[in-house]
mmCIF file of C-alpha atoms in Angstrom:
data_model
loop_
_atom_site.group_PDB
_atom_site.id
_atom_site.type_symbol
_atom_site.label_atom_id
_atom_site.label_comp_id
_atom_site.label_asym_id
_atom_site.label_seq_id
_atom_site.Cartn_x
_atom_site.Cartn_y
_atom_site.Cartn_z
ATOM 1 C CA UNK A 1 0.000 0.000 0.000
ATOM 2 C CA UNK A 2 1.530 3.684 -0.570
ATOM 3 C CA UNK A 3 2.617 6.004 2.118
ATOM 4 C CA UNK A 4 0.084 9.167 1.778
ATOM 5 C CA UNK A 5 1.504 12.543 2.010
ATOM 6 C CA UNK A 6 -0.625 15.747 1.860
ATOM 7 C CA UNK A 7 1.518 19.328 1.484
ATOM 8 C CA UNK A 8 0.613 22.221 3.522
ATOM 9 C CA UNK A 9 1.592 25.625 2.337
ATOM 10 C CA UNK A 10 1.380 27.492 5.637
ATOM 11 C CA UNK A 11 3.171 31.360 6.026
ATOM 12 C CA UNK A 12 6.022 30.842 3.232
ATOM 13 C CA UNK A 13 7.321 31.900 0.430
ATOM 14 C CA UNK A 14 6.712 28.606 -1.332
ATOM 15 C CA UNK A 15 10.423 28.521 -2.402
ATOM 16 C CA UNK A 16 10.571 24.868 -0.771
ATOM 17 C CA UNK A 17 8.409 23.583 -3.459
ATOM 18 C CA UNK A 18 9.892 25.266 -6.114
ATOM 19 C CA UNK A 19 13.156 23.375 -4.577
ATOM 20 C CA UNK A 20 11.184 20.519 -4.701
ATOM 21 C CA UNK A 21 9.753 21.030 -8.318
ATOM 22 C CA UNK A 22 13.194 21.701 -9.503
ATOM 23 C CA UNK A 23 14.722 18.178 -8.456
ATOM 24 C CA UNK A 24 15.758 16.623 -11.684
ATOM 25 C CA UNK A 25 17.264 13.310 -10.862
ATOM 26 C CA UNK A 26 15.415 11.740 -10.528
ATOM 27 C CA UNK A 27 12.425 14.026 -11.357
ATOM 28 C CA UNK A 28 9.544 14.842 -8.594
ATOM 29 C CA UNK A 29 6.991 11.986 -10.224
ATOM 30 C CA UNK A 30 10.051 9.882 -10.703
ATOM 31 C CA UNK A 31 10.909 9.905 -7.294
ATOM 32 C CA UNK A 32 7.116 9.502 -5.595
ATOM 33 C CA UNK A 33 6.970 6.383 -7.754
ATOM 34 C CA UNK A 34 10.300 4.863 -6.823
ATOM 35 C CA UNK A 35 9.290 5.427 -2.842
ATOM 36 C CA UNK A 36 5.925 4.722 -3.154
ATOM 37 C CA UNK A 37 3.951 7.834 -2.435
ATOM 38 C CA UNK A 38 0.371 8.478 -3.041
ATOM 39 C CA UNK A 39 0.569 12.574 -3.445
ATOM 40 C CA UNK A 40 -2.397 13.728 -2.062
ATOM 41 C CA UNK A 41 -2.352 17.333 -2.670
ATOM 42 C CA UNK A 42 0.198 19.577 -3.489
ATOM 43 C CA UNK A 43 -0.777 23.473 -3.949
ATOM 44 C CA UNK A 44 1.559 23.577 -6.938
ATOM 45 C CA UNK A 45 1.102 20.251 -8.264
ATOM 46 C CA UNK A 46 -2.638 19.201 -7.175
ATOM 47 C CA UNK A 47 -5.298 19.686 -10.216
ATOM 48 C CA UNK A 48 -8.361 18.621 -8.490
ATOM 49 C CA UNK A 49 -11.583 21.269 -7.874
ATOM 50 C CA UNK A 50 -11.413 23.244 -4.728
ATOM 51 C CA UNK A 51 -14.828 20.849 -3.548
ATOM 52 C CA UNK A 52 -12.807 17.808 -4.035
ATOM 53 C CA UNK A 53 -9.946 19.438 -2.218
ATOM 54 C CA UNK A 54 -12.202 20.530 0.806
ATOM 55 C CA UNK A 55 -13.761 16.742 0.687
ATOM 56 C CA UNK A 56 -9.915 15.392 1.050
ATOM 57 C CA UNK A 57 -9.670 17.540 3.496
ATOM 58 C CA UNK A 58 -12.516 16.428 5.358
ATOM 59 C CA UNK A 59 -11.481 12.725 4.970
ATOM 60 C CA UNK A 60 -8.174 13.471 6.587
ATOM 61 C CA UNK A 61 -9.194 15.525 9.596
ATOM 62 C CA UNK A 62 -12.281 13.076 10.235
ATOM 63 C CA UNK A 63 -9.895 9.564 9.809
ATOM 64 C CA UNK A 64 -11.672 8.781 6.781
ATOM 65 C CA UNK A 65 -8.595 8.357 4.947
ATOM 66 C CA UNK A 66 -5.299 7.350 6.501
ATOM 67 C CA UNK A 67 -2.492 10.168 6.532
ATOM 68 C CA UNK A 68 1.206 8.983 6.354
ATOM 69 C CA UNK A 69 3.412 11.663 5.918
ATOM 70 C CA UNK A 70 2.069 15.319 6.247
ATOM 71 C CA UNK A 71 4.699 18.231 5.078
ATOM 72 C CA UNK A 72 4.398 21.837 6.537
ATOM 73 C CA UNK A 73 5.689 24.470 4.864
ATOM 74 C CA UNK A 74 6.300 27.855 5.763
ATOM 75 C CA UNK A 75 5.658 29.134 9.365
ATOM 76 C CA UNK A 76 2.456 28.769 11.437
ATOM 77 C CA UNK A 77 0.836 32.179 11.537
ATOM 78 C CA UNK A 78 -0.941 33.261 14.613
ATOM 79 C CA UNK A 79 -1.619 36.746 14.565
ATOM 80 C CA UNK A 80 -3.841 38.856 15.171
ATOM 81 C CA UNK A 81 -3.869 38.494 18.838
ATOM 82 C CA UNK A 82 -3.664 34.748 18.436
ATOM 83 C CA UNK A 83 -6.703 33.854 16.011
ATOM 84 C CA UNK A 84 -4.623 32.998 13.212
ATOM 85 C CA UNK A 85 -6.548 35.286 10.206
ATOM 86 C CA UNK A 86 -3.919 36.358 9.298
ATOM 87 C CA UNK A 87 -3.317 33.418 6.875
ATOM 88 C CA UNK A 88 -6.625 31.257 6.312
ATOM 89 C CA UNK A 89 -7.766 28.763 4.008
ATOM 90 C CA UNK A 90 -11.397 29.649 3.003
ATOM 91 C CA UNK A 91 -12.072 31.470 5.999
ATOM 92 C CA UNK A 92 -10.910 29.065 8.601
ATOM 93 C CA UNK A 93 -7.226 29.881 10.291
ATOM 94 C CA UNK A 94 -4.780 27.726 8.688
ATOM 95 C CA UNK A 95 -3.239 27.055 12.493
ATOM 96 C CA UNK A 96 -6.463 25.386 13.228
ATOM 97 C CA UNK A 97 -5.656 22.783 9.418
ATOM 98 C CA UNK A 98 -1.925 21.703 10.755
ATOM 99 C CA UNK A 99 -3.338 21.149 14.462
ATOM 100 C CA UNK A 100 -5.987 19.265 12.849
ATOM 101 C CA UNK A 101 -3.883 17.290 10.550
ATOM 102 C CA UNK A 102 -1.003 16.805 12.794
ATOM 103 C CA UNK A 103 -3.131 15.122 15.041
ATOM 104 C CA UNK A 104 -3.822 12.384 12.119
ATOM 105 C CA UNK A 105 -0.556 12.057 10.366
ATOM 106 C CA UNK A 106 1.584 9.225 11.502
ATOM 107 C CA UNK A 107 5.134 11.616 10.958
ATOM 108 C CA UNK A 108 4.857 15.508 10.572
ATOM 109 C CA UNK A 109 7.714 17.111 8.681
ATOM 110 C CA UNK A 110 8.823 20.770 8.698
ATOM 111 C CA UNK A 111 9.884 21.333 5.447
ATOM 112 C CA UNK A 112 12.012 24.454 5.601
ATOM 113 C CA UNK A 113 13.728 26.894 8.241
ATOM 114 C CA UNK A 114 9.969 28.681 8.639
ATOM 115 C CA UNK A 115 8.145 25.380 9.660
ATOM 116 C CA UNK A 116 10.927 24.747 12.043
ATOM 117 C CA UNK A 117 11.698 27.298 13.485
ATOM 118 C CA UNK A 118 8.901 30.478 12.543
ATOM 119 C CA UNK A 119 11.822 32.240 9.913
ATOM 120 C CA UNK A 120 11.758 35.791 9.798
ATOM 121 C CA UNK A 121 8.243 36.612 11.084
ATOM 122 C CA UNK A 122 8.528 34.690 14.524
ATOM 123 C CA UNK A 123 7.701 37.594 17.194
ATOM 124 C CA UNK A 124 6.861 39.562 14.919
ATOM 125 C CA UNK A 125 3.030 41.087 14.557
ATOM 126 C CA UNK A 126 2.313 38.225 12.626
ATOM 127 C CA UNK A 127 2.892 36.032 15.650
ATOM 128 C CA UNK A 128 4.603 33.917 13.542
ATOM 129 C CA UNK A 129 6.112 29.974 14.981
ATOM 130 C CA UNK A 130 7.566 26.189 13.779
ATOM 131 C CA UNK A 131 5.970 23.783 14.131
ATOM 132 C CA UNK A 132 7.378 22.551 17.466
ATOM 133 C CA UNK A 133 10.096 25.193 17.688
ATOM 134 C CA UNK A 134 10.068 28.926 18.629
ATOM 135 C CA UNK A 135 12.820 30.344 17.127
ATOM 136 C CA UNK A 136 15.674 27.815 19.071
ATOM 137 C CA UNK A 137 13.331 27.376 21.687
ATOM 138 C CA UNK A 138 11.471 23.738 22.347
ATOM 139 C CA UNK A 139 8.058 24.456 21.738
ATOM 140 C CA UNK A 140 6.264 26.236 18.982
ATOM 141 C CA UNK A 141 2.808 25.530 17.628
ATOM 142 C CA UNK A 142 2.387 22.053 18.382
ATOM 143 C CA UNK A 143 4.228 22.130 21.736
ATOM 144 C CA UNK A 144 7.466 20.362 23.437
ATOM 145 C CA UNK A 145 5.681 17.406 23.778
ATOM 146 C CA UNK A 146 3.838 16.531 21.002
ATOM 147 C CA UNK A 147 4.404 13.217 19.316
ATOM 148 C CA UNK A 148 3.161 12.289 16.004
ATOM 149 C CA UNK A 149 0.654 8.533 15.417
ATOM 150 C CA UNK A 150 4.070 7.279 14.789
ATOM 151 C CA UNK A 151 5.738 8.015 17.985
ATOM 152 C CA UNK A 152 8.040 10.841 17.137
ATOM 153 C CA UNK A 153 8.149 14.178 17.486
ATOM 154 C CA UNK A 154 8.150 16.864 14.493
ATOM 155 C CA UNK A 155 11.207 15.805 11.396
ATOM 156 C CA UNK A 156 12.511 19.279 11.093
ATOM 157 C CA UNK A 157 14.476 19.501 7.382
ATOM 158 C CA UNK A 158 15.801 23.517 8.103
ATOM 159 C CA UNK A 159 16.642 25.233 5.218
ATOM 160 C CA UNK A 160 15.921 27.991 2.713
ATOM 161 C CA UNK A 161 16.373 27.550 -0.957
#
């Protein structure tokens, strides 16, 4: 059966994925093949409606549909005062999506410096955070202890392209 892996585009520039897009050997499809990944939805790479998206969604967050490998990219945005509008996915925070999914996927990965450790805009008015980092602090958005279905805690891959 394939490992499923759903992308998050959080606070970012989106210049992981354009990493990502860029691989060439082997190639992005090349490489989900040869490791046996079942892309669920990539925001650069994903061609299905915005109502099948939102049912995917669904799926996921319910248990539905089984969630292997869920990549965060770009920071978790908080701000204003903590209700996370600043950055939303049709009108819900996006904070509220990685909490949701985090709590389903069996490993959570922080795909650039942002997801691990907030980037540029952690403390700022955007009340910007990693995923379980706060700057170098132990922490962030999910917390010091959070563990994903698979036992571990957050896979940070730091980094800006």
């Amino acid at each position: 059966m394939a490992t499923t892996l759903y992308w998050l585009q959080s606070g970012a520039c989106g210049g992981d994925s354009m990493s990502l897009l860029n691989q060439e050997s082997p190639d992005l499809v090349e490489l989900l093949d040869l490791l046996d990944i079942d892309l669920l939805w990539h925001p650069s790479l994903s061609a299905g409606s915005e109502a099948d998206h939102t049912a995917l969604l669904e799926d996921l967050t319910a248990g539905g549909r089984p969630l292997d490998l869920l990549c965060v990219e770009g920071s978790v945005i908080r701000g204003p005062g903590g209700t996370g509008m600043f950055c939303t996915r049709r009108g819900r925070p996006k904070k509220d999506l990685v909490a949701a999914l985090a709590r389903r996927a069996r490993y959570v990965v922080a795909v650039g410096t942002c997801a691990a450790y907030g980037g540029l805009g952690a403390g700022g008015e955007i009340e910007a955070t990693g995923l379980q980092f706060h700057r170098d602090e132990i922490g962030g958005f999910l917390g010091s202890t959070f563990r994903s279905g698979g036992g571990l805690p957050v896979i940070n891959l730091p980094g800006c392209p």
